[in-house]
Amino acid sequence: MSILQKIADIESEMARTQKNKATMGHLGLLKAKLAKLRRELITPKGGGAVAGEGFDVAKTGDARIGFVGFPSVGKSTLLSNLAGVYSEVAAYEFTTLTTVPGCIKYKGAKIQLLDLPGIIEGAKDGKGRGKQVIAVARTCSLIFIVLDVLKPLGHKKLIEHELEGFGMRLNKEPPQITFRRKEKGGVNLQCVVPQSEIDLELAKTILAEYRIHNADVILKYDATADDLIDVIEGNRVYVPCIYLLNKIDQISIEELDIIYKIPHCVPISAHHKWNFDDLLEKMWEYLSLVRIYTKPKGQLPDYSAPVVLRSERKSLEDFCNKIHRSIIREFKYALVWGNSVKHQPQKVGKEHVLCDEDVVQIVKKV
């Protein structure tokens, strides 16, 4: 029996099973089996397959954004109008067959944009080169899911299902679960808060499916079986995502007011270039990049070319490494002006965490 057939059988069994306290263990086991089969589908046992032509785009700039969507929703038009890059546009589906890269400069940061070929239902299982498309999407710092405003919800659910099946988690934080394997002692489950779904038996059932019989599991919030499986698998990617509802020139003002209330959504018209300011502002907010300005000794700060850091890596050591690896070896201390310090300037060490638009002067060892 093929992997796809096994996945279909498990999904149909899960759909038939009633969800209650008595079936939690059985459902948890099925979810774990499903996650393992999906992993086999993504990474076949014979080693990684050769990447498809046009999908292996070199990573450039400070961040990377992937445009994901069904065929003919306006991804290529959006890239052409945002970045000035020509991506073939036509009235028929599947015009874009390879990844088309573009680049924009916004608030001093260089941001790479990738127009990915349209995905179809079943992409996570390899249909329509879907595996390569989603594999590129996994490397992005932010995902733009482009939807047709006239049929948004059906498409949104299908695309989310395809991306989730490939190990991507959109607009979610990594689960607050500590998982440690050990040599002996069985499974030890600690709950910091009361649990509504996971108990020791369910945890043991899920771990047994992965042939893990000795482990410490600490649940720091009310977790689900899916969260525990994500932590055990360890290959999940947590990516922020913005839903772009394109072709708003085809709807009324009243409908537009309703759309504006949907979380993580930006209504746009790629063809008429409507609402691009709002889109770029939201993009900057979701990327959460930090700009640091350099100041040579005895000179004014250079505000034209900031050093751009990711929000999770913004210490002075990360700043030095972004400029050049050799700087940290000669680093003595730094003078910092900005929101991250009490005094202007303040002498700090390499562990100091910087804030957006700080000014830094590095003093080297003599």
mmCIF file of C-alpha atoms in Angstrom:
data_model
loop_
_atom_site.group_PDB
_atom_site.id
_atom_site.type_symbol
_atom_site.label_atom_id
_atom_site.label_comp_id
_atom_site.label_asym_id
_atom_site.label_seq_id
_atom_site.Cartn_x
_atom_site.Cartn_y
_atom_site.Cartn_z
ATOM 1 C CA MET A 1 0.000 0.000 0.000
ATOM 2 C CA SER A 2 1.381 3.433 -0.958
ATOM 3 C CA ILE A 3 1.994 6.187 1.612
ATOM 4 C CA LEU A 4 -0.770 8.325 0.071
ATOM 5 C CA GLN A 5 -3.244 5.450 0.435
ATOM 6 C CA LYS A 6 -2.237 4.956 4.094
ATOM 7 C CA ILE A 7 -2.678 8.702 4.753
ATOM 8 C CA ALA A 8 -6.134 8.657 3.129
ATOM 9 C CA ASP A 9 -7.164 5.617 5.224
ATOM 10 C CA ILE A 10 -6.030 7.234 8.500
ATOM 11 C CA GLU A 11 -7.754 10.549 7.641
ATOM 12 C CA SER A 12 -11.037 8.740 6.880
ATOM 13 C CA GLU A 13 -10.770 6.754 10.142
ATOM 14 C CA MET A 14 -10.190 10.009 12.083
ATOM 15 C CA ALA A 15 -13.244 11.556 10.401
ATOM 16 C CA ARG A 16 -15.374 8.555 11.423
ATOM 17 C CA THR A 17 -14.152 8.474 15.054
ATOM 18 C CA GLN A 18 -16.231 10.387 17.604
ATOM 19 C CA LYS A 19 -14.197 12.813 19.688
ATOM 20 C CA ASN A 20 -14.633 12.207 23.407
ATOM 21 C CA LYS A 21 -12.560 11.249 26.457
ATOM 22 C CA ALA A 22 -12.706 7.518 25.665
ATOM 23 C CA THR A 23 -11.351 7.944 22.095
ATOM 24 C CA MET A 24 -8.601 10.511 22.921
ATOM 25 C CA GLY A 25 -5.891 7.825 23.074
ATOM 26 C CA HIS A 26 -6.963 6.265 19.761
ATOM 27 C CA LEU A 27 -7.124 9.671 18.018
ATOM 28 C CA GLY A 28 -3.706 10.619 19.451
ATOM 29 C CA LEU A 29 -2.233 7.398 18.032
ATOM 30 C CA LEU A 30 -3.769 8.083 14.603
ATOM 31 C CA LYS A 31 -2.425 11.676 14.627
ATOM 32 C CA ALA A 32 1.080 10.410 15.453
ATOM 33 C CA LYS A 33 0.902 7.818 12.638
ATOM 34 C CA LEU A 34 -0.294 10.531 10.231
ATOM 35 C CA ALA A 35 2.585 12.860 11.199
ATOM 36 C CA LYS A 36 5.130 10.052 10.635
ATOM 37 C CA LEU A 37 3.696 9.203 7.193
ATOM 38 C CA ARG A 38 3.706 12.885 6.191
ATOM 39 C CA ARG A 39 7.388 13.116 7.229
ATOM 40 C CA GLU A 40 8.171 10.084 5.025
ATOM 41 C CA LEU A 41 6.372 11.797 2.162
ATOM 42 C CA ILE A 42 8.413 14.996 2.581
ATOM 43 C CA THR A 43 11.790 13.228 3.020
ATOM 44 C CA PRO A 44 11.805 9.835 1.233
ATOM 45 C CA LYS A 45 13.960 7.097 2.785
ATOM 46 C CA GLY A 46 16.292 7.010 -0.232
ATOM 47 C CA GLY A 47 17.627 10.492 0.584
ATOM 48 C CA GLY A 48 16.584 13.932 -0.609
ATOM 49 C CA ALA A 49 15.341 14.301 -4.161
ATOM 50 C CA VAL A 50 17.013 16.739 -6.545
ATOM 51 C CA ALA A 51 15.424 20.189 -6.313
ATOM 52 C CA GLY A 52 13.272 21.148 -9.283
ATOM 53 C CA GLU A 53 14.711 23.563 -11.828
ATOM 54 C CA GLY A 54 13.955 27.166 -10.968
ATOM 55 C CA PHE A 55 13.072 26.423 -7.329
ATOM 56 C CA ASP A 56 16.561 26.730 -5.801
ATOM 57 C CA VAL A 57 16.755 30.547 -5.533
ATOM 58 C CA ALA A 58 19.755 31.954 -3.619
ATOM 59 C CA LYS A 59 18.766 33.715 -0.399
ATOM 60 C CA THR A 60 19.627 37.433 -0.509
ATOM 61 C CA GLY A 61 18.723 40.501 1.534
ATOM 62 C CA ASP A 62 17.641 40.771 5.171
ATOM 63 C CA ALA A 63 14.360 38.839 4.878
ATOM 64 C CA ARG A 64 12.524 36.619 2.421
ATOM 65 C CA ILE A 65 8.810 36.702 1.564
ATOM 66 C CA GLY A 66 7.038 33.976 -0.434
ATOM 67 C CA PHE A 67 3.792 34.541 -2.380
ATOM 68 C CA VAL A 68 1.602 31.439 -2.024
ATOM 69 C CA GLY A 69 -1.784 30.996 -3.642
ATOM 70 C CA PHE A 70 -3.896 29.144 -6.162
ATOM 71 C CA PRO A 71 -3.280 29.787 -9.882
ATOM 72 C CA SER A 72 -4.545 33.089 -11.339
ATOM 73 C CA VAL A 73 -5.114 35.053 -8.113
ATOM 74 C CA GLY A 74 -2.684 37.852 -9.071
ATOM 75 C CA LYS A 75 0.657 36.816 -7.507
ATOM 76 C CA SER A 76 2.717 37.708 -10.599
ATOM 77 C CA THR A 77 0.946 41.067 -11.041
ATOM 78 C CA LEU A 78 1.632 41.865 -7.376
ATOM 79 C CA LEU A 79 5.354 41.049 -7.715
ATOM 80 C CA SER A 80 5.634 43.088 -10.947
ATOM 81 C CA ASN A 81 3.993 46.143 -9.360
ATOM 82 C CA LEU A 82 5.771 45.883 -5.984
ATOM 83 C CA ALA A 83 9.318 45.088 -7.133
ATOM 84 C CA GLY A 84 9.306 46.129 -10.776
ATOM 85 C CA VAL A 85 10.316 42.582 -11.801
ATOM 86 C CA TYR A 86 8.660 41.061 -14.855
ATOM 87 C CA SER A 87 6.880 37.821 -13.979
ATOM 88 C CA GLU A 88 4.805 36.516 -16.882
ATOM 89 C CA VAL A 89 1.147 37.472 -16.521
ATOM 90 C CA ALA A 90 -1.713 35.973 -18.543
ATOM 91 C CA ALA A 91 -5.439 35.267 -18.228
ATOM 92 C CA TYR A 92 -4.912 31.484 -18.060
ATOM 93 C CA GLU A 93 -3.891 29.333 -15.073
ATOM 94 C CA PHE A 94 -0.321 28.098 -14.338
ATOM 95 C CA THR A 95 1.412 30.992 -16.152
ATOM 96 C CA THR A 96 4.267 30.963 -13.608
ATOM 97 C CA LEU A 97 6.041 27.584 -13.707
ATOM 98 C CA THR A 98 9.212 28.395 -11.731
ATOM 99 C CA THR A 99 10.108 30.641 -8.780
ATOM 100 C CA VAL A 100 10.526 34.277 -9.884
ATOM 101 C CA PRO A 101 12.607 36.390 -7.446
ATOM 102 C CA GLY A 102 12.350 40.141 -6.914
ATOM 103 C CA CYS A 103 13.739 42.607 -4.349
ATOM 104 C CA ILE A 104 12.411 45.750 -2.665
ATOM 105 C CA LYS A 105 14.083 48.193 -0.298
ATOM 106 C CA TYR A 106 11.850 49.338 2.565
ATOM 107 C CA LYS A 107 12.921 51.410 5.592
ATOM 108 C CA GLY A 108 16.564 50.634 4.814
ATOM 109 C CA ALA A 109 16.091 46.831 4.670
ATOM 110 C CA LYS A 110 16.497 44.733 1.527
ATOM 111 C CA ILE A 111 13.604 42.271 1.263
ATOM 112 C CA GLN A 112 13.562 39.417 -1.240
ATOM 113 C CA LEU A 113 10.169 38.578 -2.782
ATOM 114 C CA LEU A 114 9.492 35.163 -4.340
ATOM 115 C CA ASP A 115 6.606 34.576 -6.741
ATOM 116 C CA LEU A 116 5.990 30.843 -6.309
ATOM 117 C CA PRO A 117 4.032 28.777 -8.870
ATOM 118 C CA GLY A 118 0.346 28.338 -8.018
ATOM 119 C CA ILE A 119 -0.364 25.406 -5.698
ATOM 120 C CA ILE A 120 -3.328 23.072 -6.103
ATOM 121 C CA GLU A 121 -5.264 20.828 -3.747
ATOM 122 C CA GLY A 122 -3.044 17.864 -2.852
ATOM 123 C CA ALA A 123 0.197 19.902 -3.210
ATOM 124 C CA LYS A 124 1.583 18.523 0.075
ATOM 125 C CA ASP A 125 1.280 15.017 -1.418
ATOM 126 C CA GLY A 126 3.336 16.032 -4.461
ATOM 127 C CA LYS A 127 0.627 17.096 -6.938
ATOM 128 C CA GLY A 128 1.540 19.863 -9.405
ATOM 129 C CA ARG A 129 5.144 20.168 -8.133
ATOM 130 C CA GLY A 130 3.567 21.212 -4.837
ATOM 131 C CA LYS A 131 6.374 19.701 -2.751
ATOM 132 C CA GLN A 132 9.031 21.977 -4.277
ATOM 133 C CA VAL A 133 6.777 25.044 -3.969
ATOM 134 C CA ILE A 134 6.046 24.421 -0.270
ATOM 135 C CA ALA A 135 9.717 23.506 0.400
ATOM 136 C CA VAL A 136 10.723 27.000 -0.811
ATOM 137 C CA ALA A 137 7.886 28.532 1.266
ATOM 138 C CA ARG A 138 9.385 26.854 4.393
ATOM 139 C CA THR A 139 12.582 28.929 3.992
ATOM 140 C CA CYS A 140 10.707 32.272 4.017
ATOM 141 C CA SER A 141 10.604 34.750 6.932
ATOM 142 C CA LEU A 142 7.008 35.721 6.036
ATOM 143 C CA ILE A 143 4.307 34.213 3.823
ATOM 144 C CA PHE A 144 1.878 36.245 1.715
ATOM 145 C CA ILE A 145 -1.143 34.039 0.983
ATOM 146 C CA VAL A 146 -2.772 35.697 -2.032
ATOM 147 C CA LEU A 147 -6.531 35.057 -2.244
ATOM 148 C CA ASP A 148 -9.222 36.074 -4.687
ATOM 149 C CA VAL A 149 -11.587 38.364 -2.739
ATOM 150 C CA LEU A 150 -14.626 36.760 -4.419
ATOM 151 C CA LYS A 151 -13.837 33.233 -3.087
ATOM 152 C CA PRO A 152 -11.492 33.774 -0.136
ATOM 153 C CA LEU A 153 -12.562 31.397 2.654
ATOM 154 C CA GLY A 154 -12.606 28.142 0.681
ATOM 155 C CA HIS A 155 -9.174 28.869 -0.798
ATOM 156 C CA LYS A 156 -7.786 30.027 2.572
ATOM 157 C CA LYS A 157 -8.762 26.746 4.287
ATOM 158 C CA LEU A 158 -7.330 24.605 1.465
ATOM 159 C CA ILE A 159 -3.983 26.461 1.360
ATOM 160 C CA GLU A 160 -3.661 26.358 5.167
ATOM 161 C CA HIS A 161 -4.354 22.591 5.062
ATOM 162 C CA GLU A 162 -1.650 22.067 2.394
ATOM 163 C CA LEU A 163 0.969 24.119 4.291
ATOM 164 C CA GLU A 164 0.113 22.551 7.676
ATOM 165 C CA GLY A 165 0.451 19.090 6.122
ATOM 166 C CA PHE A 166 4.004 20.022 5.118
ATOM 167 C CA GLY A 167 5.017 21.009 8.658
ATOM 168 C CA MET A 168 4.383 24.787 8.475
ATOM 169 C CA ARG A 169 2.524 26.547 11.282
ATOM 170 C CA LEU A 170 1.083 29.937 10.304
ATOM 171 C CA ASN A 171 0.823 32.790 12.840
ATOM 172 C CA LYS A 172 1.474 30.398 15.740
ATOM 173 C CA GLU A 173 4.070 30.357 18.505
ATOM 174 C CA PRO A 174 6.136 27.185 19.126
ATOM 175 C CA PRO A 175 4.394 25.030 21.812
ATOM 176 C CA GLN A 176 5.542 25.650 25.397
ATOM 177 C CA ILE A 177 6.406 22.005 25.884
ATOM 178 C CA THR A 178 9.744 20.700 27.154
ATOM 179 C CA PHE A 179 10.595 17.255 25.798
ATOM 180 C CA ARG A 180 13.740 15.359 26.845
ATOM 181 C CA ARG A 181 14.685 11.771 26.037
ATOM 182 C CA LYS A 182 16.464 9.763 28.732
ATOM 183 C CA GLU A 183 18.091 6.341 29.147
ATOM 184 C CA LYS A 184 15.680 4.848 31.709
ATOM 185 C CA GLY A 185 12.848 5.689 34.127
ATOM 186 C CA GLY A 186 9.818 5.484 31.824
ATOM 187 C CA VAL A 187 7.661 8.422 30.744
ATOM 188 C CA ASN A 188 7.369 11.232 33.275
ATOM 189 C CA LEU A 189 4.638 13.842 32.582
ATOM 190 C CA GLN A 190 4.576 17.162 34.480
ATOM 191 C CA CYS A 191 1.716 19.630 34.014
ATOM 192 C CA VAL A 192 2.233 23.237 35.110
ATOM 193 C CA VAL A 193 -1.470 24.002 34.416
ATOM 194 C CA PRO A 194 -4.497 21.599 34.355
ATOM 195 C CA GLN A 195 -4.822 19.748 31.009
ATOM 196 C CA SER A 196 -8.100 19.238 29.133
ATOM 197 C CA GLU A 197 -6.750 16.732 26.565
ATOM 198 C CA ILE A 198 -3.344 15.213 27.384
ATOM 199 C CA ASP A 199 -2.905 12.789 30.290
ATOM 200 C CA LEU A 200 -0.111 10.304 31.036
ATOM 201 C CA GLU A 201 -1.760 7.481 29.050
ATOM 202 C CA LEU A 202 -2.191 9.629 25.921
ATOM 203 C CA ALA A 203 1.413 10.902 26.193
ATOM 204 C CA LYS A 204 2.677 7.300 26.521
ATOM 205 C CA THR A 205 0.574 6.189 23.510
ATOM 206 C CA ILE A 206 1.934 8.981 21.281
ATOM 207 C CA LEU A 207 5.546 8.448 22.428
ATOM 208 C CA ALA A 208 5.254 4.667 21.941
ATOM 209 C CA GLU A 209 4.355 5.273 18.276
ATOM 210 C CA TYR A 210 7.787 6.956 17.955
ATOM 211 C CA ARG A 211 9.390 4.069 19.920
ATOM 212 C CA ILE A 212 10.201 6.403 22.813
ATOM 213 C CA HIS A 213 9.638 4.704 26.187
ATOM 214 C CA ASN A 214 11.825 6.916 28.439
ATOM 215 C CA ALA A 215 11.284 10.665 28.386
ATOM 216 C CA ASP A 216 10.473 13.744 30.482
ATOM 217 C CA VAL A 217 7.568 15.860 29.175
ATOM 218 C CA ILE A 218 6.696 19.220 30.786
ATOM 219 C CA LEU A 219 3.481 20.942 29.625
ATOM 220 C CA LYS A 220 3.547 24.658 30.453
ATOM 221 C CA TYR A 221 0.042 25.404 29.066
ATOM 222 C CA ASP A 222 -3.147 23.539 28.098
ATOM 223 C CA ALA A 223 -1.663 21.594 25.160
ATOM 224 C CA THR A 224 -3.244 19.356 22.520
ATOM 225 C CA ALA A 225 -2.035 16.047 21.083
ATOM 226 C CA ASP A 226 -1.038 17.897 17.886
ATOM 227 C CA ASP A 227 1.248 20.232 19.902
ATOM 228 C CA LEU A 228 3.007 17.264 21.532
ATOM 229 C CA ILE A 229 3.472 15.569 18.120
ATOM 230 C CA ASP A 230 4.920 18.821 16.681
ATOM 231 C CA VAL A 231 7.505 18.953 19.496
ATOM 232 C CA ILE A 232 8.470 15.269 19.079
ATOM 233 C CA GLU A 233 8.777 15.625 15.285
ATOM 234 C CA GLY A 234 10.991 18.702 15.771
ATOM 235 C CA ASN A 235 10.834 19.768 12.101
ATOM 236 C CA ARG A 236 8.000 22.282 12.276
ATOM 237 C CA VAL A 237 8.504 25.807 10.920
ATOM 238 C CA TYR A 238 6.625 28.671 12.633
ATOM 239 C CA VAL A 239 6.105 31.447 10.084
ATOM 240 C CA PRO A 240 4.110 34.698 10.297
ATOM 241 C CA CYS A 241 1.559 35.037 7.511
ATOM 242 C CA ILE A 242 -0.511 37.837 5.946
ATOM 243 C CA TYR A 243 -3.597 37.075 3.845
ATOM 244 C CA LEU A 244 -3.802 39.390 0.821
ATOM 245 C CA LEU A 245 -7.351 39.659 -0.502
ATOM 246 C CA ASN A 246 -6.732 40.711 -4.099
ATOM 247 C CA LYS A 247 -9.093 42.211 -6.730
ATOM 248 C CA ILE A 248 -10.943 44.546 -4.301
ATOM 249 C CA ASP A 249 -11.949 46.645 -7.338
ATOM 250 C CA GLN A 250 -14.681 43.991 -7.883
ATOM 251 C CA ILE A 251 -16.483 44.456 -4.525
ATOM 252 C CA SER A 252 -18.506 47.192 -2.785
ATOM 253 C CA ILE A 253 -17.343 49.587 -0.025
ATOM 254 C CA GLU A 254 -19.604 47.816 2.531
ATOM 255 C CA GLU A 255 -17.947 44.459 1.783
ATOM 256 C CA LEU A 256 -14.516 46.108 2.068
ATOM 257 C CA ASP A 257 -15.372 47.391 5.579
ATOM 258 C CA ILE A 258 -16.209 43.816 6.672
ATOM 259 C CA ILE A 259 -12.972 42.423 5.153
ATOM 260 C CA TYR A 260 -10.903 44.984 7.080
ATOM 261 C CA LYS A 261 -12.062 43.424 10.382
ATOM 262 C CA ILE A 262 -10.588 39.969 9.549
ATOM 263 C CA PRO A 263 -7.318 39.376 11.483
ATOM 264 C CA HIS A 264 -4.010 39.099 9.527
ATOM 265 C CA CYS A 265 -5.761 40.346 6.348
ATOM 266 C CA VAL A 266 -4.916 43.208 3.964
ATOM 267 C CA PRO A 267 -7.317 43.941 1.066
ATOM 268 C CA ILE A 268 -5.432 45.092 -2.075
ATOM 269 C CA SER A 269 -5.752 45.470 -5.823
ATOM 270 C CA ALA A 270 -2.487 44.321 -7.423
ATOM 271 C CA HIS A 271 -3.586 45.550 -10.862
ATOM 272 C CA HIS A 272 -4.530 49.106 -9.752
ATOM 273 C CA LYS A 273 -1.809 49.264 -7.008
ATOM 274 C CA TRP A 274 -4.447 50.046 -4.357
ATOM 275 C CA ASN A 275 -3.581 49.862 -0.621
ATOM 276 C CA PHE A 276 0.121 49.003 -1.148
ATOM 277 C CA ASP A 277 1.115 51.440 1.683
ATOM 278 C CA ASP A 278 -0.980 49.466 4.171
ATOM 279 C CA LEU A 279 0.478 46.195 2.873
ATOM 280 C CA LEU A 280 4.112 47.370 3.244
ATOM 281 C CA GLU A 281 3.442 48.712 6.761
ATOM 282 C CA LYS A 282 1.870 45.405 7.841
ATOM 283 C CA MET A 283 4.738 43.494 6.184
ATOM 284 C CA TRP A 284 7.268 45.498 8.242
ATOM 285 C CA GLU A 285 5.304 44.849 11.448
ATOM 286 C CA TYR A 286 5.166 41.059 10.840
ATOM 287 C CA LEU A 287 8.847 40.765 9.826
ATOM 288 C CA SER A 288 9.800 42.526 13.108
ATOM 289 C CA LEU A 289 13.248 43.543 11.881
ATOM 290 C CA VAL A 290 15.579 45.750 13.946
ATOM 291 C CA ARG A 291 17.628 48.528 12.295
ATOM 292 C CA ILE A 292 20.935 49.517 13.931
ATOM 293 C CA TYR A 293 22.919 52.540 12.754
ATOM 294 C CA THR A 294 26.722 52.621 12.910
ATOM 295 C CA LYS A 295 28.714 55.610 14.195
ATOM 296 C CA PRO A 296 32.431 55.941 13.411
ATOM 297 C CA LYS A 297 34.455 57.711 16.151
ATOM 298 C CA GLY A 298 34.216 61.511 15.916
ATOM 299 C CA GLN A 299 31.662 61.434 13.082
ATOM 300 C CA LEU A 300 27.889 61.614 12.702
ATOM 301 C CA PRO A 301 25.899 58.326 12.544
ATOM 302 C CA ASP A 302 25.344 56.804 9.098
ATOM 303 C CA TYR A 303 21.537 56.759 8.730
ATOM 304 C CA SER A 304 21.598 55.748 5.049
ATOM 305 C CA ALA A 305 22.666 52.090 5.465
ATOM 306 C CA PRO A 306 21.433 50.428 8.692
ATOM 307 C CA VAL A 307 22.564 46.976 9.800
ATOM 308 C CA VAL A 308 19.322 44.943 9.858
ATOM 309 C CA LEU A 309 18.910 42.184 12.480
ATOM 310 C CA ARG A 310 16.134 39.650 13.177
ATOM 311 C CA SER A 311 14.103 40.301 16.361
ATOM 312 C CA GLU A 312 15.203 36.983 17.941
ATOM 313 C CA ARG A 313 18.929 37.713 17.326
ATOM 314 C CA LYS A 314 19.644 41.342 18.215
ATOM 315 C CA SER A 315 22.487 41.319 20.752
ATOM 316 C CA LEU A 316 25.663 43.337 20.171
ATOM 317 C CA GLU A 317 27.457 40.089 19.342
ATOM 318 C CA ASP A 318 24.916 39.366 16.557
ATOM 319 C CA PHE A 319 25.393 42.963 15.334
ATOM 320 C CA CYS A 320 29.187 42.510 15.149
ATOM 321 C CA ASN A 321 28.874 39.147 13.371
ATOM 322 C CA LYS A 322 26.481 40.651 10.796
ATOM 323 C CA ILE A 323 29.148 43.240 9.857
ATOM 324 C CA HIS A 324 32.148 40.844 9.971
ATOM 325 C CA ARG A 325 33.123 37.753 11.978
ATOM 326 C CA SER A 326 36.529 39.179 12.946
ATOM 327 C CA ILE A 327 35.088 42.216 14.824
ATOM 328 C CA ILE A 328 33.979 40.220 17.884
ATOM 329 C CA ARG A 329 37.559 38.990 18.492
ATOM 330 C CA GLU A 330 38.827 42.587 18.771
ATOM 331 C CA PHE A 331 35.707 43.868 20.604
ATOM 332 C CA LYS A 332 36.413 45.778 23.856
ATOM 333 C CA TYR A 333 33.090 47.567 24.523
ATOM 334 C CA ALA A 334 30.465 49.596 22.662
ATOM 335 C CA LEU A 335 28.821 52.998 23.128
ATOM 336 C CA VAL A 336 25.071 52.878 22.466
ATOM 337 C CA TRP A 337 22.541 55.682 21.968
ATOM 338 C CA GLY A 338 18.816 54.825 21.824
ATOM 339 C CA ASN A 339 15.905 53.106 23.576
ATOM 340 C CA SER A 340 17.892 50.078 24.804
ATOM 341 C CA VAL A 341 19.988 52.142 27.270
ATOM 342 C CA LYS A 342 19.240 54.473 30.212
ATOM 343 C CA HIS A 343 22.053 56.962 29.560
ATOM 344 C CA GLN A 344 22.985 58.578 26.230
ATOM 345 C CA PRO A 345 25.532 57.209 25.382
ATOM 346 C CA GLN A 346 26.045 54.150 27.584
ATOM 347 C CA LYS A 347 29.035 51.792 27.702
ATOM 348 C CA VAL A 348 27.863 48.182 27.173
ATOM 349 C CA GLY A 349 29.247 44.672 26.609
ATOM 350 C CA LYS A 350 28.612 42.177 23.799
ATOM 351 C CA GLU A 351 25.590 40.582 25.613
ATOM 352 C CA HIS A 352 23.608 43.854 25.476
ATOM 353 C CA VAL A 353 20.293 43.512 23.579
ATOM 354 C CA LEU A 354 19.641 46.315 21.078
ATOM 355 C CA CYS A 355 16.375 48.048 20.106
ATOM 356 C CA ASP A 356 15.148 49.328 16.733
ATOM 357 C CA GLU A 357 17.010 52.452 15.511
ATOM 358 C CA ASP A 358 19.780 52.338 18.137
ATOM 359 C CA VAL A 359 23.107 53.975 17.240
ATOM 360 C CA VAL A 360 26.249 51.934 18.002
ATOM 361 C CA GLN A 361 29.937 52.850 18.159
ATOM 362 C CA ILE A 362 32.303 49.897 18.658
ATOM 363 C CA VAL A 363 35.585 50.365 20.556
ATOM 364 C CA LYS A 364 38.234 47.749 19.727
ATOM 365 C CA LYS A 365 41.075 46.394 21.871
ATOM 366 C CA VAL A 366 44.364 48.205 21.325
#
